[in-house]
XYZ file of C-alpha atoms in Angstrom:
644
model
C -45.651 166.451 145.650
C -47.612 165.817 141.856
C -46.409 161.854 142.457
C -46.356 160.510 144.675
C -44.318 156.474 146.274
C -46.575 153.171 147.561
C -44.879 150.223 148.356
C -46.178 147.295 146.461
C -46.761 145.644 149.249
C -49.673 147.010 149.776
C -50.785 144.766 147.501
C -50.547 142.320 148.976
C -51.508 142.836 152.728
C -54.582 145.270 152.868
C -57.088 146.805 150.182
C -56.335 150.265 149.856
C -59.133 152.699 149.629
C -57.616 155.409 147.131
C -59.292 158.468 146.963
C -58.064 160.640 144.606
C -57.800 164.502 145.148
C -57.052 167.357 143.476
C -54.039 169.244 143.996
C -53.207 173.214 144.244
C -50.383 173.277 141.852
C -49.367 176.036 139.194
C -47.787 173.535 137.115
C -50.261 172.431 133.783
C -50.861 168.740 135.663
C -51.071 167.609 139.355
C -51.255 164.683 140.967
C -52.745 163.015 144.442
C -53.194 160.305 146.796
C -54.642 159.426 149.716
C -54.767 156.556 151.287
C -57.210 154.827 154.140
C -55.787 151.180 154.574
C -58.581 148.492 155.939
C -57.284 145.374 157.470
C -58.831 141.846 155.651
C -58.723 138.650 156.902
C -57.732 136.918 152.939
C -54.847 137.869 151.315
C -55.060 140.063 148.591
C -52.570 141.640 146.159
C -54.873 144.127 144.407
C -55.717 147.258 144.599
C -59.582 147.817 145.839
C -59.705 149.852 141.872
C -58.334 146.471 139.708
C -60.357 143.798 141.634
C -62.650 143.140 138.541
C -66.617 143.617 139.126
C -69.228 142.980 136.626
C -70.970 145.133 134.911
C -74.227 144.617 133.050
C -74.682 148.201 131.735
C -75.087 147.378 128.835
C -77.400 145.462 126.107
C -76.124 143.933 123.029
C -76.589 145.077 119.156
C -78.258 143.155 117.556
C -75.605 142.988 114.791
C -72.114 141.435 115.929
C -69.966 141.191 112.762
C -65.546 139.939 112.644
C -65.333 143.213 109.899
C -63.086 142.168 106.552
C -59.657 140.427 107.397
C -57.226 143.686 105.954
C -59.232 146.751 104.987
C -59.017 147.542 102.181
C -57.303 151.008 100.805
C -58.381 154.486 98.255
C -57.016 157.458 97.639
C -60.369 159.517 98.572
C -61.579 160.628 101.579
C -64.120 158.627 103.308
C -67.314 158.611 105.529
C -66.694 157.805 109.266
C -67.623 154.345 110.434
C -68.650 152.005 113.477
C -67.621 148.950 113.891
C -68.229 146.203 116.083
C -65.901 143.566 118.346
C -66.362 141.144 120.605
C -62.070 142.027 121.464
C -60.648 144.982 120.575
C -56.720 145.124 120.697
C -54.454 148.342 119.922
C -51.418 147.164 118.580
C -49.755 144.169 116.360
C -46.796 143.122 118.553
C -46.445 139.598 120.170
C -48.940 140.643 123.237
C -51.607 141.815 121.099
C -51.431 139.013 118.837
C -50.583 136.302 121.169
C -53.752 137.866 123.121
C -55.226 137.540 119.528
C -55.024 133.763 119.180
C -57.073 133.269 122.071
C -59.080 135.684 122.847
C -60.950 134.434 118.957
C -62.232 131.084 120.689
C -64.597 133.258 122.086
C -65.438 136.081 119.876
C -64.716 138.619 116.581
C -61.314 140.368 117.330
C -60.464 143.767 115.789
C -56.495 143.978 115.909
C -55.770 148.030 114.985
C -52.154 148.460 114.248
C -50.837 152.064 113.240
C -48.783 150.910 110.387
C -48.226 147.665 108.895
C -48.812 144.926 111.577
C -44.797 143.887 111.399
C -44.090 147.423 112.388
C -43.481 147.214 116.121
C -40.800 146.880 119.148
C -41.140 143.378 118.606
C -40.252 143.404 114.962
C -36.589 144.967 115.970
C -35.661 142.346 119.154
C -32.808 140.975 118.715
C -31.354 139.288 122.067
C -34.268 136.725 123.106
C -36.659 135.553 125.285
C -35.664 134.752 129.197
C -36.695 131.068 130.211
C -35.386 128.684 132.601
C -34.750 125.418 129.952
C -31.765 124.505 131.484
C -31.556 121.569 134.343
C -28.587 123.449 135.962
C -30.995 126.965 135.738
C -33.393 127.022 138.324
C -36.974 129.471 138.559
C -35.068 131.438 141.926
C -32.275 132.051 140.176
C -34.079 133.594 137.477
C -36.555 135.947 139.425
C -33.392 136.313 141.734
C -31.313 137.904 138.849
C -34.549 139.808 137.624
C -34.922 141.404 141.447
C -31.105 142.868 141.323
C -31.345 144.145 138.417
C -34.694 145.736 138.714
C -33.280 147.268 141.660
C -35.316 145.452 144.584
C -38.678 147.411 143.968
C -39.488 144.887 141.386
C -43.003 143.493 142.858
C -41.953 139.788 144.009
C -45.622 137.744 143.048
C -45.631 139.227 139.642
C -41.949 138.608 139.387
C -42.660 134.905 141.007
C -45.673 134.458 138.150
C -43.208 135.340 135.252
C -40.527 132.945 135.843
C -42.679 130.112 136.689
C -44.644 130.237 133.103
C -42.079 131.403 130.869
C -40.875 128.348 130.567
C -44.614 126.753 128.812
C -44.730 130.228 127.300
C -41.823 129.583 125.342
C -42.685 125.813 124.963
C -45.945 127.508 123.148
C -44.448 129.532 120.229
C -42.120 126.490 119.155
C -45.812 123.919 118.834
C -46.564 127.094 116.316
C -43.383 127.151 114.399
C -41.589 129.994 115.657
C -38.195 128.633 114.289
C -35.424 129.831 117.231
C -31.480 128.403 117.731
C -30.883 124.586 118.919
C -27.317 123.343 119.746
C -25.771 120.410 118.882
C -27.281 118.282 121.312
C -30.592 119.845 119.308
C -32.074 121.129 122.902
C -32.814 124.866 122.475
C -29.307 127.206 121.789
C -29.035 128.893 125.711
C -27.282 132.190 125.356
C -26.199 134.297 128.526
C -26.594 137.920 128.241
C -25.841 141.137 131.256
C -27.714 140.737 134.740
C -28.183 136.693 133.895
C -26.345 133.926 136.310
C -27.514 130.857 133.505
C -27.903 130.855 130.260
C -31.519 131.289 129.451
C -32.013 133.497 126.488
C -33.855 132.035 123.308
C -33.096 133.320 120.765
C -32.926 132.950 116.666
C -29.706 135.041 115.867
C -29.538 138.313 116.510
C -33.081 138.358 114.796
C -35.811 137.114 117.576
C -38.279 139.466 117.594
C -38.594 138.969 114.277
C -39.460 135.044 113.958
C -41.589 134.962 116.875
C -43.482 138.571 115.166
C -43.061 136.093 111.671
C -44.934 132.596 113.514
C -47.617 134.906 115.256
C -48.392 137.018 112.614
C -48.823 133.863 110.225
C -51.047 132.339 112.739
C -53.136 135.456 113.127
C -54.039 135.284 109.519
C -54.773 131.999 109.413
C -57.270 132.861 111.905
C -61.000 133.680 110.674
C -62.137 135.219 114.095
C -58.876 137.553 113.813
C -59.058 141.296 111.915
C -56.521 143.121 111.441
C -56.788 146.847 110.562
C -53.860 148.186 109.659
C -52.525 151.972 109.279
C -55.445 152.876 112.144
C -53.783 155.135 114.916
C -56.024 155.322 117.584
C -57.118 158.130 118.787
C -58.993 157.807 122.513
C -60.551 155.273 124.044
C -64.017 155.628 124.680
C -65.156 155.782 128.097
C -68.288 156.273 130.791
C -68.702 156.899 133.754
C -70.838 155.276 136.347
C -70.466 156.729 139.776
C -66.836 156.067 140.604
C -66.636 153.673 137.954
C -65.119 154.408 134.480
C -65.741 151.148 131.580
C -63.819 151.684 128.252
C -65.947 150.800 125.355
C -63.211 151.427 122.290
C -61.929 153.123 120.791
C -61.733 155.903 118.164
C -59.157 155.641 115.302
C -58.076 157.154 111.580
C -57.446 155.390 109.103
C -54.053 157.195 107.212
C -54.325 155.418 104.098
C -58.254 157.137 103.079
C -58.787 159.976 106.199
C -61.390 158.561 107.247
C -62.632 158.499 111.264
C -63.200 154.470 112.180
C -64.726 154.053 115.510
C -64.620 150.784 117.019
C -66.934 149.555 119.858
C -65.664 146.696 121.942
C -67.096 144.495 125.164
C -63.285 144.722 126.055
C -60.014 146.503 125.111
C -56.513 145.391 124.560
C -53.758 148.212 124.890
C -50.707 146.145 123.238
C -49.352 149.084 121.058
C -45.391 149.744 122.830
C -43.652 152.184 124.921
C -42.543 155.936 124.165
C -38.958 156.253 122.885
C -39.420 159.114 121.075
C -39.529 160.937 123.398
C -36.043 161.302 122.394
C -33.655 161.788 119.559
C -31.695 158.984 119.977
C -33.792 155.572 120.612
C -33.395 152.211 118.851
C -37.541 152.090 118.921
C -39.364 152.535 115.673
C -41.248 156.463 114.394
C -44.282 154.661 114.881
C -43.369 153.944 119.287
C -45.074 157.650 120.842
C -46.463 156.535 123.750
C -49.271 156.524 122.628
C -51.199 153.493 124.805
C -49.922 154.926 127.818
C -51.089 159.192 126.398
C -54.625 157.310 125.526
C -55.000 155.789 128.941
C -54.005 159.172 130.624
C -56.814 161.013 129.287
C -59.010 157.962 130.537
C -57.888 158.532 134.101
C -55.957 155.047 133.935
C -53.506 154.753 136.222
C -49.771 155.251 135.369
C -46.940 153.597 137.157
C -43.176 154.276 137.231
C -42.624 156.571 134.127
C -39.099 157.813 135.525
C -37.506 153.943 134.714
C -36.605 154.971 130.855
C -33.465 152.511 129.997
C -31.587 154.030 127.765
C -29.426 150.394 125.827
C -25.704 151.002 126.609
C -24.474 149.346 123.204
C -26.639 151.267 119.699
C -24.912 152.020 116.426
C -22.951 155.370 116.163
C -22.955 156.222 112.745
C -20.759 158.863 113.948
C -18.236 155.791 114.111
C -18.859 153.957 111.019
C -16.231 154.127 108.352
C -19.218 155.495 105.567
C -21.517 157.197 107.106
C -25.698 156.290 106.665
C -27.109 159.407 104.230
C -29.580 160.596 106.111
C -30.400 159.970 109.438
C -31.926 157.457 110.539
C -35.406 156.913 112.125
C -34.546 154.801 115.245
C -31.368 153.609 115.550
C -29.672 150.606 114.906
C -29.482 148.367 117.851
C -26.444 146.208 118.885
C -28.444 142.847 120.951
C -27.223 142.658 124.833
C -25.767 139.191 123.144
C -22.581 140.824 121.959
C -21.289 141.220 125.959
C -23.086 137.902 126.742
C -20.877 136.216 124.098
C -17.820 137.452 124.931
C -18.097 142.135 123.866
C -15.536 143.766 125.581
C -15.297 148.185 125.505
C -13.174 150.122 125.004
C -12.917 153.981 125.168
C -11.346 155.490 121.834
C -7.779 155.201 123.430
C -8.783 151.206 123.319
C -8.866 151.032 126.687
C -11.235 148.572 128.525
C -13.630 150.761 131.203
C -16.038 148.035 132.407
C -13.460 146.858 135.301
C -13.393 150.345 136.476
C -17.423 150.531 137.531
C -18.515 147.376 138.471
C -17.088 143.968 139.187
C -19.165 142.385 136.159
C -18.164 144.169 134.182
C -19.481 143.608 130.481
C -22.205 142.146 132.603
C -23.717 144.454 134.551
C -27.082 145.346 134.043
C -27.952 148.039 131.604
C -28.856 150.863 133.454
C -24.874 150.041 134.815
C -23.081 149.416 131.331
C -24.948 152.882 130.291
C -24.152 155.329 133.150
C -20.578 153.889 132.757
C -20.443 154.353 128.376
C -22.252 157.773 130.010
C -19.616 158.870 132.365
C -16.810 157.694 129.665
C -18.843 159.999 126.965
C -18.678 163.360 129.150
C -15.074 162.819 130.174
C -13.187 162.617 127.721
C -15.565 164.858 125.652
C -16.053 161.676 122.665
C -19.388 160.695 120.976
C -19.156 156.784 121.137
C -17.099 154.852 122.657
C -16.661 150.973 120.868
C -17.342 147.313 120.943
C -14.691 144.497 119.730
C -16.277 140.899 119.480
C -13.142 140.830 116.858
C -11.638 138.149 119.081
C -13.773 136.023 118.310
C -13.883 133.041 115.718
C -14.889 134.790 112.486
C -17.682 131.568 111.809
C -19.182 131.930 115.327
C -19.572 136.322 114.834
C -21.062 135.374 111.666
C -23.547 132.651 112.930
C -24.229 134.484 116.196
C -24.960 137.899 114.588
C -25.700 137.841 111.170
C -28.004 140.738 111.005
C -25.570 142.959 113.093
C -22.803 141.625 110.946
C -24.979 142.804 107.064
C -25.813 146.465 108.952
C -22.560 147.037 109.596
C -20.623 145.508 106.935
C -23.218 148.257 104.446
C -21.190 150.858 106.001
C -17.953 149.391 105.766
C -17.380 148.431 108.847
C -16.333 144.159 109.748
C -17.289 143.512 113.638
C -14.673 139.722 113.004
C -11.945 142.219 113.073
C -12.805 145.656 113.638
C -14.953 147.147 116.996
C -18.554 148.590 116.599
C -19.186 152.155 117.251
C -21.587 152.121 120.382
C -23.537 154.289 121.790
C -26.699 154.671 124.629
C -30.167 155.786 123.343
C -33.779 155.175 124.780
C -34.720 151.520 124.442
C -37.472 150.623 126.416
C -39.832 152.225 129.720
C -40.564 150.516 132.025
C -43.398 152.277 134.038
C -46.580 152.628 132.062
C -50.084 151.792 133.070
C -50.543 150.389 136.417
C -51.781 146.614 135.847
C -52.814 143.836 138.117
C -51.504 140.037 138.343
C -53.983 139.116 134.817
C -53.588 143.030 132.803
C -56.433 144.974 134.660
C -56.480 148.638 134.373
C -58.614 150.635 136.831
C -60.700 150.958 134.192
C -63.621 147.874 133.543
C -62.742 146.330 129.964
C -59.429 148.009 129.778
C -56.552 145.161 129.812
C -53.270 146.256 128.981
C -49.670 144.138 128.008
C -46.845 144.480 126.774
C -44.285 147.621 126.885
C -47.693 149.822 127.449
C -48.194 148.145 130.963
C -46.692 148.556 134.018
C -47.201 144.779 136.120
C -44.338 145.644 138.423
C -41.862 143.020 136.455
C -39.000 145.218 136.339
C -38.884 147.308 138.723
C -36.151 150.259 138.199
C -34.938 148.455 135.924
C -35.377 145.243 133.036
C -33.249 142.351 133.294
C -31.916 141.664 129.605
C -34.892 139.291 127.636
C -37.402 139.753 130.447
C -39.205 142.447 128.123
C -40.712 139.489 124.982
C -41.577 136.989 127.986
C -43.769 139.612 130.489
C -45.580 140.370 126.912
C -46.081 136.275 126.633
C -47.324 135.249 130.227
C -49.441 138.722 130.235
C -51.439 138.300 126.717
C -52.160 134.863 127.706
C -53.175 135.431 131.721
C -55.132 138.600 130.510
C -58.196 136.336 128.280
C -59.584 134.362 130.980
C -60.729 138.035 132.928
C -60.976 139.572 129.570
C -63.100 136.321 128.330
C -65.484 136.252 131.480
C -65.756 140.240 131.327
C -67.381 139.763 127.551
C -69.912 137.261 128.586
C -70.926 139.800 130.806
C -71.280 143.181 129.047
C -72.490 143.990 126.332
C -73.216 147.221 123.480
C -76.158 149.789 123.086
C -76.982 150.946 120.478
C -78.499 153.957 121.980
C -74.987 154.576 123.060
C -73.434 154.490 119.905
C -74.218 158.544 118.901
C -73.480 159.702 121.993
C -69.581 160.593 122.165
C -68.715 163.350 119.238
C -66.725 162.378 116.514
C -63.273 163.178 115.994
C -62.926 166.008 113.039
C -60.835 166.237 109.699
C -58.684 169.477 109.432
C -60.050 169.173 105.871
C -61.757 172.414 106.752
C -58.678 174.013 107.277
C -56.833 175.659 103.799
C -53.965 173.281 103.072
C -51.446 176.310 103.189
C -52.241 176.300 106.834
C -52.146 172.169 107.359
C -48.882 171.612 106.312
C -47.900 175.713 108.119
C -49.236 173.099 111.195
C -47.053 170.128 109.565
C -44.087 171.868 109.686
C -44.729 173.671 113.261
C -45.188 170.339 114.883
C -42.400 168.779 113.274
C -40.250 171.350 114.643
C -41.611 171.286 118.317
C -40.966 167.239 118.124
C -37.401 167.563 117.448
C -37.663 170.640 120.591
C -38.942 168.499 122.301
C -36.370 165.618 122.285
C -34.162 168.349 122.417
C -35.288 168.933 126.112
C -35.579 165.610 127.416
C -32.155 164.610 125.958
C -30.406 167.377 127.549
C -32.125 167.971 131.193
C -34.312 164.450 131.281
C -31.119 161.901 130.551
C -28.708 158.440 131.875
C -27.945 160.970 134.877
C -30.029 164.090 136.316
C -30.521 166.553 138.487
C -33.697 168.151 140.099
C -33.049 171.898 138.233
C -32.367 169.937 135.364
C -36.147 168.079 135.950
C -37.657 171.325 137.218
C -36.118 173.819 133.304
C -37.707 170.434 131.419
C -40.650 170.663 133.187
C -40.627 174.307 132.194
C -39.561 174.200 128.906
C -41.481 171.215 128.341
C -45.172 173.591 129.613
C -43.705 176.423 126.971
C -43.186 174.468 124.212
C -46.392 172.696 124.862
C -48.713 176.231 125.058
C -46.625 177.093 121.911
C -48.180 174.313 120.475
C -50.983 175.051 120.804
C -51.266 178.372 120.595
C -50.066 178.123 117.418
C -53.134 175.617 116.248
C -55.903 177.632 117.741
C -55.131 180.701 116.057
C -55.139 178.993 112.777
C -58.911 177.638 113.171
C -57.991 173.849 114.872
C -61.202 172.989 117.069
C -60.598 170.841 120.394
C -61.785 167.833 117.722
C -59.835 168.312 115.501
C -56.912 165.626 114.672
C -54.378 163.824 112.257
C -51.898 162.341 112.412
C -48.501 164.254 113.275
C -50.917 166.418 115.821
C -51.888 163.027 117.797
C -48.474 162.176 118.241
C -47.237 165.479 118.973
C -49.721 165.360 122.463
C -49.248 161.265 123.072
C -45.265 162.720 123.483
C -46.042 165.775 125.689
C -48.100 163.379 127.556
C -45.600 161.300 128.451
C -42.847 163.621 128.241
C -44.759 165.157 131.117
C -45.504 162.236 133.074
C -41.789 161.081 132.847
C -40.936 164.080 134.167
C -43.170 164.274 137.066
C -42.339 160.747 138.393
C -38.796 161.669 138.021
C -38.885 164.599 140.294
C -40.936 162.471 143.330
C -38.089 159.959 143.413
C -35.504 161.424 146.032
C -32.758 157.980 145.531
C -30.705 157.463 142.372
C -32.621 153.882 141.897
C -31.776 151.596 139.000
C -33.065 153.744 135.671
C -33.379 156.919 137.090
C -29.893 158.906 138.374
C -29.281 161.870 140.265
C -27.203 163.660 141.132
C -28.879 165.471 144.159
C -29.816 161.913 145.795
C -27.032 159.811 144.245
C -28.309 157.136 146.601
C -30.225 154.298 147.228
C -33.125 155.016 149.859
C -34.640 151.934 151.163
C -38.159 153.795 152.946
C -38.632 155.185 148.899
C -38.130 151.286 147.356
C -41.814 151.908 146.407
C -43.102 152.524 143.400
C -44.418 155.426 141.707
C -48.111 156.464 141.248
C -49.597 159.101 139.641
C -53.429 160.176 139.258
C -54.716 162.086 137.029
C -56.066 165.442 137.815
C -59.124 166.834 136.759
C -59.777 167.717 132.606
C -60.552 171.249 134.052
C -56.667 171.925 134.950
C -55.094 170.220 131.770
C -53.739 171.784 128.330
C -55.279 170.911 124.971
C -53.434 168.200 124.521
C -53.560 165.719 127.990
C -57.387 165.828 127.094
C -59.618 163.073 125.747
C -60.668 164.332 122.398
C -64.000 163.591 123.627
C -65.564 163.594 127.297
C -66.766 160.972 129.634
C -70.263 159.667 128.672
C -71.775 159.565 132.209
C -74.231 157.136 132.824
């Protein structure tokens, strides 16, 4: 079996001594794990490999600099550069920015972002942030709602930590200038969304993520110890290995504006790079969301967990149902927030018959996985391409005040949501799995931390409760600070190691016509991969379809790599299109392998061959990488690890 199921409780009851062993398999990737459990006197929740361990392997260079506040833009090819920081952050969403504002009190910080700083999943989050702020609500109730929505696969200690610390994180945002909606009583207006038993969603109309991002970016801009590097595509982590331990020393990036390789060397690296929505053709995620952080961490031998649990948001705007069709296909589907259903929105099929009560007693307020499968079932049974979400029975002014962004977007295409139903369809939205993290965002790689959607903390289990994602990002960004600062204080960087890792090579040595052919072929392969994932690894799955997907993905990857290398491509060669493609392949394979390993239907993973929940399988999926000798080019680090 390529993946293993592991009970979260092991993290609470014992130190699990893990040994990675290679499984012989005819597939392109294989994983193995064996456990030797031992008793312990203290109740530690973490794996041995997640325990924090002091590293004194490196000496500080003579000059540690802050870099520039913004990277300059030039038009010509530049020489490779190396930059030094105490803390390196990949990603400029809520997790990365919040972490940066704390660690900047202790050292120099580089934020590496793939496009503009605001182009991230945070900026597209409409609904809000969940937190217990109402006297009639309770932390225990929030915990219960989270665990129920998560298919009872959540790590209960993580859930308790997040739900308990959440209110303080919200208060910090308010203190930093985030402007949320308030009620007539002068208190924060709290909305209710699917899966929640109380009103606990803090929001800024239907643009909450945008408002949080604005407030955090302003604070970052005002901080002289933080440097923002825009349009820097993270290529691979820089790692070394000393016996069984792996250490992270930074990241190689491609400055896509000036076509320059920029190496960032640091004492601590935080991945906050978001999910992998673009493994599917229809997703609410922005174009930058191609699984870069998950793929880089996997190639660096980080432990990955729960990748089968891909959340499809039930209600993305269905362009086909709009009175005026968009002129071109969107890069990402426009989200119709969960809060519309929470505010009384009703789902109808195209015959205007309400259908959710047929599937769940909670009707439109059922968790997202239930609603998405119900819509999918309606579409397949009726041979239709979208359903309707109707909020028009509510007062016009209430609709416009609660959902101004949605109302404006729909009106652009001739649809007035105050008098007409909204055509909606499910779309890939959120990865509940990712890089396995401990309670402080630590990974099995020393000096590497994760926060936000790239991480699998155990909070979401088999399905994320609405508006828990921004909350998780805020909580874990803060929790990662103290161990990061401690690691930074113990660690240093030796300049003699800087030239050990070979630099990635730009494809400038290839003829322009060949580069264009490669870009065109890569776009075609990308669309083919997305089609396979949508057809075979979607909302409803089966073992046969998953195996078919596994075979087709391996074939596409082989075709693509042969096309590249037959045209002069070299193993160290990179461009942005190729980097994204290899990351999409990596994440797609992780999703398929994890799905094949779960022989039950739980939360977001529903398979026709195992349609019921099985208590014996209430364990997370854990994936260890195999020997690099067994991997395709796409699944290897651009450079090999340095062995100390």
